[in-house]
PDB file of C-alpha atoms in Angstrom:
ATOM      1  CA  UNK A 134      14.790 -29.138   0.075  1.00  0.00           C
ATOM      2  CA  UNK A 135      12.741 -32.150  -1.188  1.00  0.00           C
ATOM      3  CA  UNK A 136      10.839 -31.246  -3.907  1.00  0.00           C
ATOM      4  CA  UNK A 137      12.736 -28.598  -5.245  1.00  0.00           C
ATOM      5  CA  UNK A 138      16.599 -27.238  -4.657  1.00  0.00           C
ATOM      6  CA  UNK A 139      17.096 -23.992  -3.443  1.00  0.00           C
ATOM      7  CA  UNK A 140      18.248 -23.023  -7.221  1.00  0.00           C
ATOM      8  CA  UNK A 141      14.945 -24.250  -8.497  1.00  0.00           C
ATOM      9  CA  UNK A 142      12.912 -22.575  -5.600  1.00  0.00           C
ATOM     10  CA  UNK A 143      14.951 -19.313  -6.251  1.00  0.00           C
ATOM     11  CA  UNK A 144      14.453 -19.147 -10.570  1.00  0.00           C
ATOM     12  CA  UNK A 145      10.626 -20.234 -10.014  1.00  0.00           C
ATOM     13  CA  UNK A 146      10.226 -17.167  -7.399  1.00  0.00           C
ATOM     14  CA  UNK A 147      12.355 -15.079 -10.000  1.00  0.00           C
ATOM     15  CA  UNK A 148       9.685 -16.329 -13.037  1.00  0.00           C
ATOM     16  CA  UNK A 149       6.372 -16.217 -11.080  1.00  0.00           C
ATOM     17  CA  UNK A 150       7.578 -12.314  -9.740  1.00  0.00           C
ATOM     18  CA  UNK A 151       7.949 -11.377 -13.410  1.00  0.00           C
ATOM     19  CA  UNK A 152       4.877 -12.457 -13.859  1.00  0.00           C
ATOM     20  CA  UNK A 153       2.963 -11.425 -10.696  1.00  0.00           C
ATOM     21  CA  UNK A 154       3.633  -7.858 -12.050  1.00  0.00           C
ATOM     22  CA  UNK A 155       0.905  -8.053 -14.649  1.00  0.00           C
ATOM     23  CA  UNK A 156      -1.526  -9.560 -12.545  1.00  0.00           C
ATOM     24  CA  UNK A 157      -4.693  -7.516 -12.313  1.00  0.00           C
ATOM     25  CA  UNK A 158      -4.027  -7.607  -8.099  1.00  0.00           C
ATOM     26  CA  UNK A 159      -0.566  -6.054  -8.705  1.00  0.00           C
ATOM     27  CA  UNK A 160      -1.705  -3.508 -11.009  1.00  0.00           C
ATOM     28  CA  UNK A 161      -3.705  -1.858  -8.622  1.00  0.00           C
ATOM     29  CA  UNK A 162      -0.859  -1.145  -6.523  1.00  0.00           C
ATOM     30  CA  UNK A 163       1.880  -0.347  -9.679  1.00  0.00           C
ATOM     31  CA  UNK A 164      -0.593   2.502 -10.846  1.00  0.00           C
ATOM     32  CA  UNK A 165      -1.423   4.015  -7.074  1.00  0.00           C
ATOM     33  CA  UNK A 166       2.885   3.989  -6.529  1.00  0.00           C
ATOM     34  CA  UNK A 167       3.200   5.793 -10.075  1.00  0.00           C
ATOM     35  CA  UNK A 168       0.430   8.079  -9.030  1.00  0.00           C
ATOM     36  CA  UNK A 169       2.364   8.580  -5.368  1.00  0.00           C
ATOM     37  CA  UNK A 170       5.823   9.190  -7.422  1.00  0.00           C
ATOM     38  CA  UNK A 171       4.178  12.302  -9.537  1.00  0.00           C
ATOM     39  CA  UNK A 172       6.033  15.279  -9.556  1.00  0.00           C
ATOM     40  CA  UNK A 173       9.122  14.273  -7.764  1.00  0.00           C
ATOM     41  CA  UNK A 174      12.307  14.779  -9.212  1.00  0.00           C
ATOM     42  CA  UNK A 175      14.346  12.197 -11.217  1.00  0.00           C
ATOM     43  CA  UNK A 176      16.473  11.204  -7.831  1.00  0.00           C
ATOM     44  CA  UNK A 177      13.848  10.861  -5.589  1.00  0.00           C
ATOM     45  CA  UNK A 178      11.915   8.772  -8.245  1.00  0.00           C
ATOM     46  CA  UNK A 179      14.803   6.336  -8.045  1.00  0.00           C
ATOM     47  CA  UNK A 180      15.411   6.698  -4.447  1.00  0.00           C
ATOM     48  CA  UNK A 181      11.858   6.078  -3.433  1.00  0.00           C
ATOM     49  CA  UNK A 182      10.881   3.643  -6.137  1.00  0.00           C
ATOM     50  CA  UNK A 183      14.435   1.444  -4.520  1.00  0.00           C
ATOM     51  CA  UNK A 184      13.601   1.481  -0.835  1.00  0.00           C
ATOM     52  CA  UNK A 185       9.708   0.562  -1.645  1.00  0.00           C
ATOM     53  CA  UNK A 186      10.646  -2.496  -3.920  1.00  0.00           C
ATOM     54  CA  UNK A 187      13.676  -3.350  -0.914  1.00  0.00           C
ATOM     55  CA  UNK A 188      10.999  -2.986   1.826  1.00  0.00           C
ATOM     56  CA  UNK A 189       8.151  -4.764  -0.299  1.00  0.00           C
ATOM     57  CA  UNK A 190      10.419  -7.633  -1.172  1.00  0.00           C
ATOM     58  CA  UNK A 191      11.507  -8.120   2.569  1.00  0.00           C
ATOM     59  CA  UNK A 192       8.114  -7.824   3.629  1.00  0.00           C
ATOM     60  CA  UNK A 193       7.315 -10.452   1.157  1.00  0.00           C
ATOM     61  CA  UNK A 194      10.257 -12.703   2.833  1.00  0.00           C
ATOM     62  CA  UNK A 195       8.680 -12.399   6.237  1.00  0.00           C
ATOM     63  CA  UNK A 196       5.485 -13.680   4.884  1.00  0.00           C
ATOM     64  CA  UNK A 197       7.859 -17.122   3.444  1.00  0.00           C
ATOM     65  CA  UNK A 198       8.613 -17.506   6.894  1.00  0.00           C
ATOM     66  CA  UNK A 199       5.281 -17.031   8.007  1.00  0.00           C
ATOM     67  CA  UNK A 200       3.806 -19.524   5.368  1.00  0.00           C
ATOM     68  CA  UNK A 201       6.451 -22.214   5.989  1.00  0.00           C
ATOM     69  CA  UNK A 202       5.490 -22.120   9.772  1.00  0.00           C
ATOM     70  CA  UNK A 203       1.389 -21.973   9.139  1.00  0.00           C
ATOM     71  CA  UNK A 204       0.953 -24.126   6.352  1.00  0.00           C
ATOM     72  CA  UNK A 205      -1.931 -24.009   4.210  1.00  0.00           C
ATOM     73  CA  UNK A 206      -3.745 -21.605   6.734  1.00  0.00           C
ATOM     74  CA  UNK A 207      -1.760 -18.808   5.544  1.00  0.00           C
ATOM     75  CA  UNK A 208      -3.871 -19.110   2.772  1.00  0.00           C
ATOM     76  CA  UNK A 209      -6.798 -17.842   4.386  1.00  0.00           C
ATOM     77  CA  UNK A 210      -4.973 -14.918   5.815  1.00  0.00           C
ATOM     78  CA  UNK A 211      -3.726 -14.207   2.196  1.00  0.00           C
ATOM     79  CA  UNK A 212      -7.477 -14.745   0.803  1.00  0.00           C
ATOM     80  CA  UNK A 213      -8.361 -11.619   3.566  1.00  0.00           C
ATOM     81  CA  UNK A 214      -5.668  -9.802   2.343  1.00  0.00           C
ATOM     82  CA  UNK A 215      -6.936  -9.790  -1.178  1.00  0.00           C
ATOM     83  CA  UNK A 216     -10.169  -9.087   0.100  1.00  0.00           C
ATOM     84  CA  UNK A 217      -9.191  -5.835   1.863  1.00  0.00           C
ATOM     85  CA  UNK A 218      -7.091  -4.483  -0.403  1.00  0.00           C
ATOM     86  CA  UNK A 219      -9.427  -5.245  -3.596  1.00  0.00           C
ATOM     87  CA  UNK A 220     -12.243  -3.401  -1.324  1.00  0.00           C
ATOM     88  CA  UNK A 221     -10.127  -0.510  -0.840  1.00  0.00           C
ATOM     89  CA  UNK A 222      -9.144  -0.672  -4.878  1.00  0.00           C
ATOM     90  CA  UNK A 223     -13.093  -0.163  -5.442  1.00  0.00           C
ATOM     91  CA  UNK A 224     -13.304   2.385  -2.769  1.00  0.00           C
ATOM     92  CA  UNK A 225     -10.311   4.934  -4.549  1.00  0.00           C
ATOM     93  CA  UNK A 226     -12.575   4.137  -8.044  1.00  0.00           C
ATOM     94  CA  UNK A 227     -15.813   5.233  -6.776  1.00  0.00           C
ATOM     95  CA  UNK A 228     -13.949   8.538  -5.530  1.00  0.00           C
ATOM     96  CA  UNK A 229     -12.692   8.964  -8.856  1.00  0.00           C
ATOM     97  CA  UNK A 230     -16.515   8.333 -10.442  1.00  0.00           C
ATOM     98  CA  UNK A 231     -18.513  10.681  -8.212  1.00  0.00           C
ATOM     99  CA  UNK A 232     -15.229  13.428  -8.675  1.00  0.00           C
ATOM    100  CA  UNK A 233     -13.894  13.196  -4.985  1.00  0.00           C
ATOM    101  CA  UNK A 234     -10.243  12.103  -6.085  1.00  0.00           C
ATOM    102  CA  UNK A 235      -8.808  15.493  -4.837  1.00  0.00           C
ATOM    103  CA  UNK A 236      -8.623  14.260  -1.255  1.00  0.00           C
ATOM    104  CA  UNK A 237      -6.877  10.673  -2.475  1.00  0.00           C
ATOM    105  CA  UNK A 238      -4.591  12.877  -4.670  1.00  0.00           C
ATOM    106  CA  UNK A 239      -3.603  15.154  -1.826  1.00  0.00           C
ATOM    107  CA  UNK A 240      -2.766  12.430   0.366  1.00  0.00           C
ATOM    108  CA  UNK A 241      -0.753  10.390  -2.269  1.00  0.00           C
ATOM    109  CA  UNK A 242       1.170  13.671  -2.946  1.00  0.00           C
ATOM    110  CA  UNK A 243       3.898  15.406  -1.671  1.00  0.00           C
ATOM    111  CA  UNK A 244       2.437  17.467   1.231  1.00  0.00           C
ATOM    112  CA  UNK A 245       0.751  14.415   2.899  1.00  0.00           C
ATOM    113  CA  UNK A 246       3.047  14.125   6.082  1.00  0.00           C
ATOM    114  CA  UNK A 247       2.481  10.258   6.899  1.00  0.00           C
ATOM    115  CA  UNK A 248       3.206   9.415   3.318  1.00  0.00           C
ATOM    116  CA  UNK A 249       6.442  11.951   2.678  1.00  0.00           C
ATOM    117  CA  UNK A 250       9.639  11.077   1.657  1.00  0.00           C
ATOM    118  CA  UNK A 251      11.452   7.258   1.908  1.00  0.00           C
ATOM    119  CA  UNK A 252       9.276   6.461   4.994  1.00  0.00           C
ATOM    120  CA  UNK A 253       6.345   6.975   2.666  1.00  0.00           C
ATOM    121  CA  UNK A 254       7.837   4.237  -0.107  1.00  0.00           C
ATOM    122  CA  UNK A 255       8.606   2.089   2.971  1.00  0.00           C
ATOM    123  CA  UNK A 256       4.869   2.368   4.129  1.00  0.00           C
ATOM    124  CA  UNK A 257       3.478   1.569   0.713  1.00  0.00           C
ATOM    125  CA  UNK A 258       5.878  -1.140   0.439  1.00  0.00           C
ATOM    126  CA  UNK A 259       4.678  -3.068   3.482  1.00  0.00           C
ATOM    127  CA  UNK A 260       0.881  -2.413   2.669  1.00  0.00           C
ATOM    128  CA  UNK A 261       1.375  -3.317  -0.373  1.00  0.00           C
ATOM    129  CA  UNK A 262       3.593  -6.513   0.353  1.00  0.00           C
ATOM    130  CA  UNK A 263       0.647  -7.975   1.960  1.00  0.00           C
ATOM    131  CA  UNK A 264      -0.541  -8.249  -1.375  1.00  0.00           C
ATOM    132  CA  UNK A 265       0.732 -11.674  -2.611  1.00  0.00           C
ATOM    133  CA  UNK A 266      -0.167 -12.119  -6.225  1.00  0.00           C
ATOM    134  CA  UNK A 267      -1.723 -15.603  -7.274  1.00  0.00           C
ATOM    135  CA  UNK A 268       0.658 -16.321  -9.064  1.00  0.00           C
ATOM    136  CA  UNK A 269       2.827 -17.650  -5.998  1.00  0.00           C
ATOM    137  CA  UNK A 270       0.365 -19.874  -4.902  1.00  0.00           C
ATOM    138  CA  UNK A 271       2.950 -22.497  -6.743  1.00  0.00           C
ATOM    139  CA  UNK A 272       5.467 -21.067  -4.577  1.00  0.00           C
ATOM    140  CA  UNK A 273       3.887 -21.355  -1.743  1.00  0.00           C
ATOM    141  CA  UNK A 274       2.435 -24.357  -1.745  1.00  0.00           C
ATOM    142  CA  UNK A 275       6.128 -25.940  -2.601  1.00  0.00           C
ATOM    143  CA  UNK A 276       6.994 -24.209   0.573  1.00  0.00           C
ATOM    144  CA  UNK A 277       4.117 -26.103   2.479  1.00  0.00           C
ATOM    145  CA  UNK A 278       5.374 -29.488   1.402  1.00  0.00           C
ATOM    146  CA  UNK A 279       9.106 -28.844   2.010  1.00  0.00           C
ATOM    147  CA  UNK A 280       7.668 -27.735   5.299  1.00  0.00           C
ATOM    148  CA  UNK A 281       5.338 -30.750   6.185  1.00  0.00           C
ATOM    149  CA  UNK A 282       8.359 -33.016   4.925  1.00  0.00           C
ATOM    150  CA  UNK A 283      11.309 -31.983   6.885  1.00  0.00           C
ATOM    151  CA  UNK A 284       9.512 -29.707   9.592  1.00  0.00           C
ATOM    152  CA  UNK A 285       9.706 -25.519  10.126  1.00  0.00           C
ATOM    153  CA  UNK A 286      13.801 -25.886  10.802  1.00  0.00           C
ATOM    154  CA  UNK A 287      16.380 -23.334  10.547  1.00  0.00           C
ATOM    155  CA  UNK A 288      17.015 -24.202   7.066  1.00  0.00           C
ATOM    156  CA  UNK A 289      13.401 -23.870   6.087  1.00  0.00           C
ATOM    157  CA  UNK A 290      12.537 -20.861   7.555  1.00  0.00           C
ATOM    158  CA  UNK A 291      15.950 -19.300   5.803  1.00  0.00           C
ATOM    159  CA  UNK A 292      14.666 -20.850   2.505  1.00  0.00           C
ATOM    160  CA  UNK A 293      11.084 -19.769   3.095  1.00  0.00           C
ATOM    161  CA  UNK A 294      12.079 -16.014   3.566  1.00  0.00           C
ATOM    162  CA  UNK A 295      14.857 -15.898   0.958  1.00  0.00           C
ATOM    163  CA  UNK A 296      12.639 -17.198  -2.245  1.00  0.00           C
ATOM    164  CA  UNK A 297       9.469 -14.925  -1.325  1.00  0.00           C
ATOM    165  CA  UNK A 298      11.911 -12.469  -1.063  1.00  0.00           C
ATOM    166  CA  UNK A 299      13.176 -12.629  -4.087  1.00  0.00           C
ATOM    167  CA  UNK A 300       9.538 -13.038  -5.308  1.00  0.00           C
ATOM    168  CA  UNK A 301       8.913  -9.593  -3.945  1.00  0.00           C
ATOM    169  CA  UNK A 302      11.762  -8.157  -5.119  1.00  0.00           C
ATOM    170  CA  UNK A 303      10.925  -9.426  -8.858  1.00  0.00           C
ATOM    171  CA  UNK A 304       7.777  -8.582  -8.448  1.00  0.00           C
ATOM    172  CA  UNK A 305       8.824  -4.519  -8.285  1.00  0.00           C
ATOM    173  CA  UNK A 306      11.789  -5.009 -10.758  1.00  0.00           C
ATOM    174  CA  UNK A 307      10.144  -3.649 -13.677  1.00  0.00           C
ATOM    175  CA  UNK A 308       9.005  -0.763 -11.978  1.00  0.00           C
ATOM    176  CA  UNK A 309      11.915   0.279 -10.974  1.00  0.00           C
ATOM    177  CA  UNK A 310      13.690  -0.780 -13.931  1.00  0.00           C
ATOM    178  CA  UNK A 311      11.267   2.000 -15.614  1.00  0.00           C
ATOM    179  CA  UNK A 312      12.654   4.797 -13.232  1.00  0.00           C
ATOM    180  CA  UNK A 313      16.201   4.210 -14.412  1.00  0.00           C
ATOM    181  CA  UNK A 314      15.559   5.178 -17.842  1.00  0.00           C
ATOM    182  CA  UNK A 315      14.194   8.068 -19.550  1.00  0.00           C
ATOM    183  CA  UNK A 316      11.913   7.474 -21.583  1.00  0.00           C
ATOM    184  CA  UNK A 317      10.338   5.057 -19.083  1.00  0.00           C
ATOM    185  CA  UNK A 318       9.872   7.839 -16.564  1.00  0.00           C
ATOM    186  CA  UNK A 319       8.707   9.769 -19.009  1.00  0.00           C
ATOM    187  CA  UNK A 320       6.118   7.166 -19.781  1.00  0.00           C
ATOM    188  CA  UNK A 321       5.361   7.188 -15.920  1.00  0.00           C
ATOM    189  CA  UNK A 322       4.719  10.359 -15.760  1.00  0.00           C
ATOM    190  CA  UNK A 323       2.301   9.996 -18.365  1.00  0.00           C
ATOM    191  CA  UNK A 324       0.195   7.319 -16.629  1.00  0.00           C
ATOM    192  CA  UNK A 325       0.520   9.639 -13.670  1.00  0.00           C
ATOM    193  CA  UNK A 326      -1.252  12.638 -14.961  1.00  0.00           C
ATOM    194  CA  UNK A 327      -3.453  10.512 -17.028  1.00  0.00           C
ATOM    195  CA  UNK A 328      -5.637   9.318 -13.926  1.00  0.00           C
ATOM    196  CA  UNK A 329      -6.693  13.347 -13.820  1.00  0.00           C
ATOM    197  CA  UNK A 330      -7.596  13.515 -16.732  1.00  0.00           C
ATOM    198  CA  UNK A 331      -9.690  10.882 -17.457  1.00  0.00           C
ATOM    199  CA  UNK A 332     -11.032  10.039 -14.050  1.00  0.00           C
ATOM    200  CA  UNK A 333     -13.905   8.074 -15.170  1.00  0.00           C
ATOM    201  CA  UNK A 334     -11.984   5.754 -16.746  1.00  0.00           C
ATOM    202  CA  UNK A 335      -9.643   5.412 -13.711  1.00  0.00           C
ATOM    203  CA  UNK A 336     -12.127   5.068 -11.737  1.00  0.00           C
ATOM    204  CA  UNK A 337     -14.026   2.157 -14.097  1.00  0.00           C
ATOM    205  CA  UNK A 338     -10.181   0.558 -13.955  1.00  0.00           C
ATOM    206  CA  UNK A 339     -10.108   0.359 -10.378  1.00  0.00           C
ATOM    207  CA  UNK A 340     -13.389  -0.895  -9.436  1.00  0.00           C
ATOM    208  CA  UNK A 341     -12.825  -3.403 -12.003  1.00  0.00           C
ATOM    209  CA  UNK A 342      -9.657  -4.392 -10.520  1.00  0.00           C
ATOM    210  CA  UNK A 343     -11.120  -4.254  -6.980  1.00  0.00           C
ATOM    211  CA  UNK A 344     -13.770  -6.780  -7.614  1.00  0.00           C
ATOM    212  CA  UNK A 345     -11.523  -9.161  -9.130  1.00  0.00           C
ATOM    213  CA  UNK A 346      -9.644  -9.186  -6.173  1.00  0.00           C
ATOM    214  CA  UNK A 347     -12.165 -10.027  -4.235  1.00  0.00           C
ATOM    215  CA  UNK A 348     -14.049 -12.558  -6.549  1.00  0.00           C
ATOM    216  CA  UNK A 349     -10.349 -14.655  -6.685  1.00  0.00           C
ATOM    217  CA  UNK A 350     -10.261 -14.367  -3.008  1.00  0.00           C
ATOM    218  CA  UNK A 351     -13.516 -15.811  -2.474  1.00  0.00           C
ATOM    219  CA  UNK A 352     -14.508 -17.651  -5.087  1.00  0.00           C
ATOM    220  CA  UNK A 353     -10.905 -18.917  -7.067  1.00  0.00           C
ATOM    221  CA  UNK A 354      -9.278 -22.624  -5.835  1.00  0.00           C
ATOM    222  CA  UNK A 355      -5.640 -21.505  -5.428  1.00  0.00           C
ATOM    223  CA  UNK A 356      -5.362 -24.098  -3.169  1.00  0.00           C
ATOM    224  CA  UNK A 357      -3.919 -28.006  -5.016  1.00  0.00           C
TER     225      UNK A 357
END
């Protein structure tokens, strides 16, 4: 690589994961995976919570490739993505506001068919792949350089996928450090049953993180 070696590339993605967890687009998707995880048993927890952050972070990977081979236009398609998923964000709060969260609980719980079992983490793990925090937007534009320097070769795509990989991985670590320990489930659980009973709150949380989704998508230059 020019800019950076493949060590370099591979601590920054480690860093900017770590820190893509507490981004207010990630936590969107951390609380509606806790909420999907409620009332499983301790196994499952760490079954499910392993094949979504495996899935997410390969997901992820596939998007390197895709961003070493488009460039700076896979910014746009990563602006849409922020878009939809920070409408759908304020969708789930207003549900909670006007008390029609029963259906969205149903459906994120254990006898909603499409979303059952390790195809369910799987699922969530590509939709929510697709969200790229902006915190990689350092990442990926090192990728676009690298790219523009020495062309899309075999070596580039391979680097491309393997540090947005590891982005993604890093970017679920804590989570599912949390479900390996006790007291962190515990904790889980907590946040879990919390969104019933303060749904207005919930709600307030999610519409709030919904429109900053989409005001960084339209309005934020992530682009150098």
């Amino acid at each position: 690589m020019t800019a950076f070696t493949l060590p370099h590339m591979l601590l920054l993605s480690f860093g900017l994961g770590l820190l893509g967890f507490v981004e207010p687009c990630s936590i969107g998707s951390t609380l509606l995976f806790i909420k999907y995880l409620e009332g499983k048993s301790e196994r499952c927890k760490v079954a499910q919570v392993s094949v979504f952050a495996i899935t997410r972070g390969v997901f992820i990977g596939l998007l390197g490739v895709a961003a070493t081979v488009l460039g700076s236009t896979f910014l746009a398609f990563q602006q849409m993505a922020w878009i939809v998923l920070g409408a759908g964000y304020v969708l789930l709060g207003i549900l909670y506001l006007i008390g029609r969260a029963r259906f969205l609980i149903i459906s994120l719980g254990n006898n909603f068919a499409l979303l059952s079992g390790l195809r369910g983490s799987a699922t969530l793990g590509v939709v929510f792949g697709l969200n790229i925090p902006a915190c990689a937007t350092p990442l990926l534009i090192a990728l676009f350089v690298t790219a523009a320097a020495s062309g899309a070769s075999g070596g580039t795509l391979a680097s491309g996928f393997v540090s947005l990989a590891v982005f993604g991985l890093t970017l679920s670590l804590p989570l599912v450090t949390a479900v390996l320990f006790e007291p962190a489930r515990r904790i889980l659980d907590w946040l879990a049953n919390l969104s019933g009973r303060l749904p207005i709150w919930t709600g307030l949380l999610l519409i709030a993180l919904g429109l900053w989704s989409v005001w960084f998508a339209l309005f934020a230059k992530i682009a150098g």
